[in-house]
Short mmCIF file of C-alpha atoms and ligand atoms in Angstrom, two decimals:
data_model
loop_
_atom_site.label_atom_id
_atom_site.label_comp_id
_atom_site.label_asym_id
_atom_site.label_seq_id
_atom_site.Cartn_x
_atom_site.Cartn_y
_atom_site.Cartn_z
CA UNK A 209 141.08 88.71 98.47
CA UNK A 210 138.70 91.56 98.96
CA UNK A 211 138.53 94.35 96.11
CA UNK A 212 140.42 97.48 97.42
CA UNK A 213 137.89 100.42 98.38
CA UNK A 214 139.44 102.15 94.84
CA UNK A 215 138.98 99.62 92.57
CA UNK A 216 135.54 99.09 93.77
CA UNK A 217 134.73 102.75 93.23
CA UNK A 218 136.19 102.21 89.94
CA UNK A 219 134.28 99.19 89.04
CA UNK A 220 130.97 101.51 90.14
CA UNK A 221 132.04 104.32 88.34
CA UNK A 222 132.36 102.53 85.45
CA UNK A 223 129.09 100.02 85.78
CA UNK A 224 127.42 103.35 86.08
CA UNK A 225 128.99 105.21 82.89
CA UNK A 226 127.63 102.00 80.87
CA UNK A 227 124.42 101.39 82.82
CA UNK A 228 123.23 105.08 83.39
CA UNK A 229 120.18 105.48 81.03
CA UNK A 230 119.76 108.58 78.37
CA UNK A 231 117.17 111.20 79.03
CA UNK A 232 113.96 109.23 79.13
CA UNK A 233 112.01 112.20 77.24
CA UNK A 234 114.36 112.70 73.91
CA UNK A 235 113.61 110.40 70.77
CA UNK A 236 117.14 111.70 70.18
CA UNK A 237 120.13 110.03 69.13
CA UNK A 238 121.47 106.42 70.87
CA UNK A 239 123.63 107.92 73.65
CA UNK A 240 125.33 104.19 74.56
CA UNK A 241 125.79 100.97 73.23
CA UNK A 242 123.06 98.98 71.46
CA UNK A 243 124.09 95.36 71.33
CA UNK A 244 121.59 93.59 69.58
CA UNK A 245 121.36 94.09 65.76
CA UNK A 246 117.88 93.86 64.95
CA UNK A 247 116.67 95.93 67.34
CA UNK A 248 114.74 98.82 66.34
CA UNK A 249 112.50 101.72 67.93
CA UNK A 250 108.98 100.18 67.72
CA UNK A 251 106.42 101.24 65.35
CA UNK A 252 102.72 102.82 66.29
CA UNK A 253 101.45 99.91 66.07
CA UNK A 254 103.32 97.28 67.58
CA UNK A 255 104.02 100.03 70.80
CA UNK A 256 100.07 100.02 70.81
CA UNK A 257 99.77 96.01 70.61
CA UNK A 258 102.34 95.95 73.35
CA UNK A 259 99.89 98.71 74.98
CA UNK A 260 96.98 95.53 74.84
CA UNK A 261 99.16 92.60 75.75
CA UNK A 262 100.34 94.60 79.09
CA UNK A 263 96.44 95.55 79.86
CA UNK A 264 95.61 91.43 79.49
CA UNK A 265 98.75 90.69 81.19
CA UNK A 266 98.32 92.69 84.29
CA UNK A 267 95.05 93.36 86.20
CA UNK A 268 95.91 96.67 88.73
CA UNK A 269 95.87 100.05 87.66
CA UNK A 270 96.04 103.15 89.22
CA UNK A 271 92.58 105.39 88.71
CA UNK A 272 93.37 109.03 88.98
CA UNK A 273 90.73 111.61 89.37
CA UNK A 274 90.15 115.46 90.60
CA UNK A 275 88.63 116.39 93.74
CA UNK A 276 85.27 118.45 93.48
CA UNK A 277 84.95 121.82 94.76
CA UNK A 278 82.47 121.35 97.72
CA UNK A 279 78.79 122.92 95.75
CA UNK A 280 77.13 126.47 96.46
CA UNK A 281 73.87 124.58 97.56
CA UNK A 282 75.19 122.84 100.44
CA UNK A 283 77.44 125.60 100.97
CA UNK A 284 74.69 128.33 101.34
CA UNK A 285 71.90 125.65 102.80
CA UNK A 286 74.35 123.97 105.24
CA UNK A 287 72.16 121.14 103.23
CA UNK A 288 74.74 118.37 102.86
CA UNK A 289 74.67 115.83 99.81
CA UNK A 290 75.97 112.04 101.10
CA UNK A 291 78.95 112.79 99.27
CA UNK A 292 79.68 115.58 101.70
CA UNK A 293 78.44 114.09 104.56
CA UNK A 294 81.81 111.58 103.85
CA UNK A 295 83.58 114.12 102.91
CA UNK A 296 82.88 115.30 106.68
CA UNK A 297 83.63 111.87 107.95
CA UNK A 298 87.14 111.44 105.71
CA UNK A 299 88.16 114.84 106.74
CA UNK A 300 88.96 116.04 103.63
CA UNK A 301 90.74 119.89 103.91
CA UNK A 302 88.80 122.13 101.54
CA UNK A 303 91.91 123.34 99.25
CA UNK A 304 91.95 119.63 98.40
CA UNK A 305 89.23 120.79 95.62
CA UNK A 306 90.68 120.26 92.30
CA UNK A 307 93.57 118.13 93.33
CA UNK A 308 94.21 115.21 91.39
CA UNK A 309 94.34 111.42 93.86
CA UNK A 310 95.68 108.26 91.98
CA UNK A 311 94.68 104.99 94.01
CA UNK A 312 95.16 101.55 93.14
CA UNK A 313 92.14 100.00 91.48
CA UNK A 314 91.74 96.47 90.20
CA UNK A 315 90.67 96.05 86.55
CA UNK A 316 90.14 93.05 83.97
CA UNK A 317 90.48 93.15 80.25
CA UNK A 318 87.28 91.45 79.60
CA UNK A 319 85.72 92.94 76.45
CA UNK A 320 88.92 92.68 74.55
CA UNK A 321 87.33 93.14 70.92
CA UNK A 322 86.97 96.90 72.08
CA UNK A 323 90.20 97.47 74.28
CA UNK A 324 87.99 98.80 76.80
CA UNK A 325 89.55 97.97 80.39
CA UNK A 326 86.57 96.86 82.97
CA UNK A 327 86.08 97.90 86.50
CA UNK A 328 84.05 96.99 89.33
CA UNK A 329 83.44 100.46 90.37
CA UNK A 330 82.22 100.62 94.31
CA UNK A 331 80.18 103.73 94.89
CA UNK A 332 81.67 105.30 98.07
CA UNK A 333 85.47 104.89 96.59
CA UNK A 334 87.08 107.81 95.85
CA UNK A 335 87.39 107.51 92.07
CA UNK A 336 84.02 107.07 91.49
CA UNK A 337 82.68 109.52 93.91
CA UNK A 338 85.08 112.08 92.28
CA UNK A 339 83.93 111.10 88.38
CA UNK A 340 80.36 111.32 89.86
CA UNK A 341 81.02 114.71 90.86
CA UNK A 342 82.21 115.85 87.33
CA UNK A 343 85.96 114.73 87.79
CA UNK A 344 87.83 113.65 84.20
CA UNK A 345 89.36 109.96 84.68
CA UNK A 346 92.24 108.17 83.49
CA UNK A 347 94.26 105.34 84.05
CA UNK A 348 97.66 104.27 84.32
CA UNK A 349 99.07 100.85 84.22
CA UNK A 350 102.72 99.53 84.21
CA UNK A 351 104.75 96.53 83.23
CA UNK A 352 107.41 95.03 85.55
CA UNK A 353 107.98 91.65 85.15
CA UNK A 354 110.63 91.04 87.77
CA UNK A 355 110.85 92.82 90.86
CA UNK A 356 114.50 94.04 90.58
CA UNK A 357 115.29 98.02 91.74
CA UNK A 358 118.84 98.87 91.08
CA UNK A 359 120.80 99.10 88.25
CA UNK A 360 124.04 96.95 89.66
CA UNK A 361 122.24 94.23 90.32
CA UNK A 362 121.62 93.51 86.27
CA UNK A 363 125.35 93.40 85.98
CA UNK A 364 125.76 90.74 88.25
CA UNK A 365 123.00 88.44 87.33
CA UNK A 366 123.06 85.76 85.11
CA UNK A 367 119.62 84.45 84.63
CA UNK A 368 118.34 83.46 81.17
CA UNK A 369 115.40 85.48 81.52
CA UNK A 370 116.75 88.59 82.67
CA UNK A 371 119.43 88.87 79.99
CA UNK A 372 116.06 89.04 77.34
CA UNK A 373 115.14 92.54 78.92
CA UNK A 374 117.22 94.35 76.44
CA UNK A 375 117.63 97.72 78.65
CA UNK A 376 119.05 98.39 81.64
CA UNK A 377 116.92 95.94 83.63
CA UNK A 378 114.87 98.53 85.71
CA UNK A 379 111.05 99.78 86.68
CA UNK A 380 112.29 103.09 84.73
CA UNK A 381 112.96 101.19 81.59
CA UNK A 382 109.81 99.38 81.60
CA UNK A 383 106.73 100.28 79.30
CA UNK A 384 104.13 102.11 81.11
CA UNK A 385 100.79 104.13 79.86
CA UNK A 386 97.86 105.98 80.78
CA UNK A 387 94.45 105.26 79.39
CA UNK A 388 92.09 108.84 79.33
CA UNK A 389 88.32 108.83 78.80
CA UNK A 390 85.07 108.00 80.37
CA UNK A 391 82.81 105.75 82.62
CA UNK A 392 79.92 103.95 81.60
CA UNK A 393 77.70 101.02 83.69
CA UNK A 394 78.35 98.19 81.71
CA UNK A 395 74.53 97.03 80.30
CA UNK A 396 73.14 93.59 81.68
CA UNK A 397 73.14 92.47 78.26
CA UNK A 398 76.69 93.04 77.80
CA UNK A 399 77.55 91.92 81.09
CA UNK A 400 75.97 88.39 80.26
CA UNK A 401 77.63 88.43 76.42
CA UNK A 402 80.93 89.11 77.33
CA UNK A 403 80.82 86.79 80.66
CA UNK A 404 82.09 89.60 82.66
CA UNK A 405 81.83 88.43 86.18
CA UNK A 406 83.93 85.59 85.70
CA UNK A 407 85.84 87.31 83.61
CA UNK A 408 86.62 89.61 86.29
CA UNK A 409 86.84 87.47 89.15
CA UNK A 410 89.08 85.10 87.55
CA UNK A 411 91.71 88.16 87.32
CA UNK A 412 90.56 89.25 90.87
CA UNK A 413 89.31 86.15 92.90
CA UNK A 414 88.72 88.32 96.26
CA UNK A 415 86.14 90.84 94.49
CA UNK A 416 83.79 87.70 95.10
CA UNK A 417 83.21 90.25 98.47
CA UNK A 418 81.97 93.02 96.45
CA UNK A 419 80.19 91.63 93.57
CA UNK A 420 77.27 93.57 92.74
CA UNK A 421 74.46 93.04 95.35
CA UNK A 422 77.12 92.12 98.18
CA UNK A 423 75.82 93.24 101.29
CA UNK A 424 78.47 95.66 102.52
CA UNK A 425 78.56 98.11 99.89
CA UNK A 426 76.67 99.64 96.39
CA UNK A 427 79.03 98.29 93.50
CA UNK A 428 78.64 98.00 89.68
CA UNK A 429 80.77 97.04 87.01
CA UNK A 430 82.11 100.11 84.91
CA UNK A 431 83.42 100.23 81.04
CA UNK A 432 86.56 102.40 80.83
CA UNK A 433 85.91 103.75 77.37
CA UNK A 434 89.13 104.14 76.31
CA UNK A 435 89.75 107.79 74.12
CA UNK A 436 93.20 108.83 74.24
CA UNK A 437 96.38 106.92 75.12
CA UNK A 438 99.41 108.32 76.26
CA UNK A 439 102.25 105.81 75.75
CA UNK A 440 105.73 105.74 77.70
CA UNK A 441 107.66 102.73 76.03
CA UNK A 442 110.98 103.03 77.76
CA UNK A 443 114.11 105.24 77.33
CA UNK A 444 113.70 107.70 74.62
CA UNK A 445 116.73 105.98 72.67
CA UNK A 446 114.80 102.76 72.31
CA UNK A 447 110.96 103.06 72.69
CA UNK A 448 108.43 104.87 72.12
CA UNK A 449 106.97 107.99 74.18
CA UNK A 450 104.15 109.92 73.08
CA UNK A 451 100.02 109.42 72.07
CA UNK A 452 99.06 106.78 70.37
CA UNK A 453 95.65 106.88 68.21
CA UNK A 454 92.67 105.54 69.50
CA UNK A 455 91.72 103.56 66.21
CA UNK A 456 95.22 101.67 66.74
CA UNK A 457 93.94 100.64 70.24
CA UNK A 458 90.46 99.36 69.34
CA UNK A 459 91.73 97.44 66.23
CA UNK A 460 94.24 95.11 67.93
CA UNK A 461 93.30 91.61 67.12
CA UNK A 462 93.80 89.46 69.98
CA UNK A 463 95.60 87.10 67.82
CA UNK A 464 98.15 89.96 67.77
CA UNK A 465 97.94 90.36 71.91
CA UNK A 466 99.38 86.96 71.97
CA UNK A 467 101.63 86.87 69.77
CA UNK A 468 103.82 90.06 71.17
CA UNK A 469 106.39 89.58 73.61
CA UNK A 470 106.70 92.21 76.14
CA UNK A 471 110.67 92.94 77.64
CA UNK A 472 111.62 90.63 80.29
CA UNK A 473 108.60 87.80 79.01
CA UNK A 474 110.57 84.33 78.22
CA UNK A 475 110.83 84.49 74.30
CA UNK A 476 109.72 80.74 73.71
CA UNK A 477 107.21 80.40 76.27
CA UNK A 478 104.88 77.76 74.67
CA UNK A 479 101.53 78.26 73.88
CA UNK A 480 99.62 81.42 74.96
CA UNK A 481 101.23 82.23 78.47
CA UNK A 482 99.53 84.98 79.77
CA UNK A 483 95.60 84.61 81.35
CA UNK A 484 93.10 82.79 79.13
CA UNK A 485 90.37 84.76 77.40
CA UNK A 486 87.30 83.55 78.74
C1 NAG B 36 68.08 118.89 101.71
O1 NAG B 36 68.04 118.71 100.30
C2 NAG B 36 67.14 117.71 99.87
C3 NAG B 36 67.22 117.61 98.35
O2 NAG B 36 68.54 117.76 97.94
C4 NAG B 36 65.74 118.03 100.33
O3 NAG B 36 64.87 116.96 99.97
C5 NAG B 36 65.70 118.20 101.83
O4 NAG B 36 64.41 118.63 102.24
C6 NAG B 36 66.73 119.26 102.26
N1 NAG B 36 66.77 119.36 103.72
C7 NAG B 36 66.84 120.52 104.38
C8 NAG B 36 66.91 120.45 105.85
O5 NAG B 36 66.88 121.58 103.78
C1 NAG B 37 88.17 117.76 81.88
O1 NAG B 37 89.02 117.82 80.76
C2 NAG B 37 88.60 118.75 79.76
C3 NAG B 37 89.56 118.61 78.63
O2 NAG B 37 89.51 117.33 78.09
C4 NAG B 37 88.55 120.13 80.35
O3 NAG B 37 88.07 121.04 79.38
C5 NAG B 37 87.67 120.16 81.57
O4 NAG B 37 87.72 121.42 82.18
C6 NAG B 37 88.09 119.11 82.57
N1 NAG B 37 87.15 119.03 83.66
C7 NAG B 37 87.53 119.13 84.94
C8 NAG B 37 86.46 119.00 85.95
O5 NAG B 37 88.69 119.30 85.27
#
């Protein structure tokens, strides 16, 4: 028999009293029911080791950057730079100066002994162009494990591995953080120590196109130096939101990367599960 158009109601009405999450920016009291017993608010340091096993775990970020104001030399020479002879051809309206664009960028965590993410920066991309022209930088990855939108759908699944995400199993309860700092060419020395081309194709296997020296465009591969991390762990009641210090970031051990589990990662997952170090 189908469920009456009231009860239903009721059933959603009441899912959503249980499911509804707190305010995502109080560390404030629980506001619903914690089931699991040992569960606590994560420390500093294990939020920032969770911070490093979700930068090895994932490979796409999104870069955000400022646009330039267009510069009094080209503006009194009518002497255009390249960079505004594309900013002719992209069409970009001039009270987009100073507006901040965040675009999907691949990365690789291939110098993991300094938590510095790696990029294979192409010159005529937005991101770059913009840092170039004196933009600030940062970065902002996420962790979603299993591609699930809505809140009722938790409450009728079953799965084993979705009943280890310990929050209402959402994008919004996931951890999430953005990396600010600065841009430097990785050095052919380092690029050769720490293996970085295979490091970074084996995360991205189509950037074989625009390796450095590829024919189509001008690319190089770019250290993210990491300075300042601004961490978003989850619902206020149960992670933690706020900055996390820079000395915690660089000193994660990667023993300690693969040894955290991450909400919504299978608890006994054998061995390291995640990407290999190379
Ligand atoms: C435009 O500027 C460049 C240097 O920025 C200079 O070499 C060139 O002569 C200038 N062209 C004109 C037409 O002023
Ligand atoms: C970059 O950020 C600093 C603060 O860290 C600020 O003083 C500066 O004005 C910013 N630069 C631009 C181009 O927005």
């Amino acid at each position: 028999m189908l469920p009456s158009i009231a009860s239903l109601a009721l059933l959603i009405a009441s899912a959503s009293a249980h499911l509804l999450p707190p305010s995502e920016h109080t560390q404030e009291t629980l506001q619903g029911p914690v089931q699991d017993e040992d569960y606590h608010i994560p420390t500093i340091h294990e939020s920032t080791v969770m911070a490093r096993r979700i930068m090895h775990l994932s490979s796409i970020s999104t870069l955000i950057t400022t646009f330039p104001a267009p510069s009094l030399h080209s503006i009194l020479s009518g002497n255009a730079s390249d960079d505004e002879q594309l900013t002719t051809w992209e069409n970009r309206p001039p009270e987009m100066a100073g507006s901040p664009i965040g675009l999907m960028e691949y990365y690789a965590d291939c110098e993991p002994a300094s938590g510095n993410p790696t990029l294979l920066a192409i010159n005529i991309a937005s991101p770059y162009k913009n840092y170039a022209a004196g933009s600030n930088i940062s970065m902002h990855i996420r962790w979603w494990p299993t591609q699930t939108n809505s809140y009722l759908s938790s409450l009728f699944s079953s799965s084993r591995e979705e009943e280890d995400i310990p929050t209402p199993h959402t994008p919004a309860a996931l951890p999430r953080f953005s990396l600010h700092g600065r841009l430097e060419p990785i050095s052919a020395a380092d690029l050769a120590r720490h293996v970085v081309p295979a490091c970074f194709m084996a995360a991205h296997p189509d950037s074989a196109l625009w390796q450095p020296g590829n024919d189509i465009h001008t690319s190089q591969y770019m250290r993210f130096v990491v300075e300042h991390i601004y961490w978003f762990g989850g619902f206020g009641d149960r992670a933690r939101i706020g900055w996390l210090p820079v000395d915690e970031w660089r000193s994660v051990t990667r023993a300690e990367v693969e040894a955290m589990r991450l909400p919504g990662e299978e608890k006994r997952r054998k061995g390291w599960g995640g990407r290999d170090w190379l």
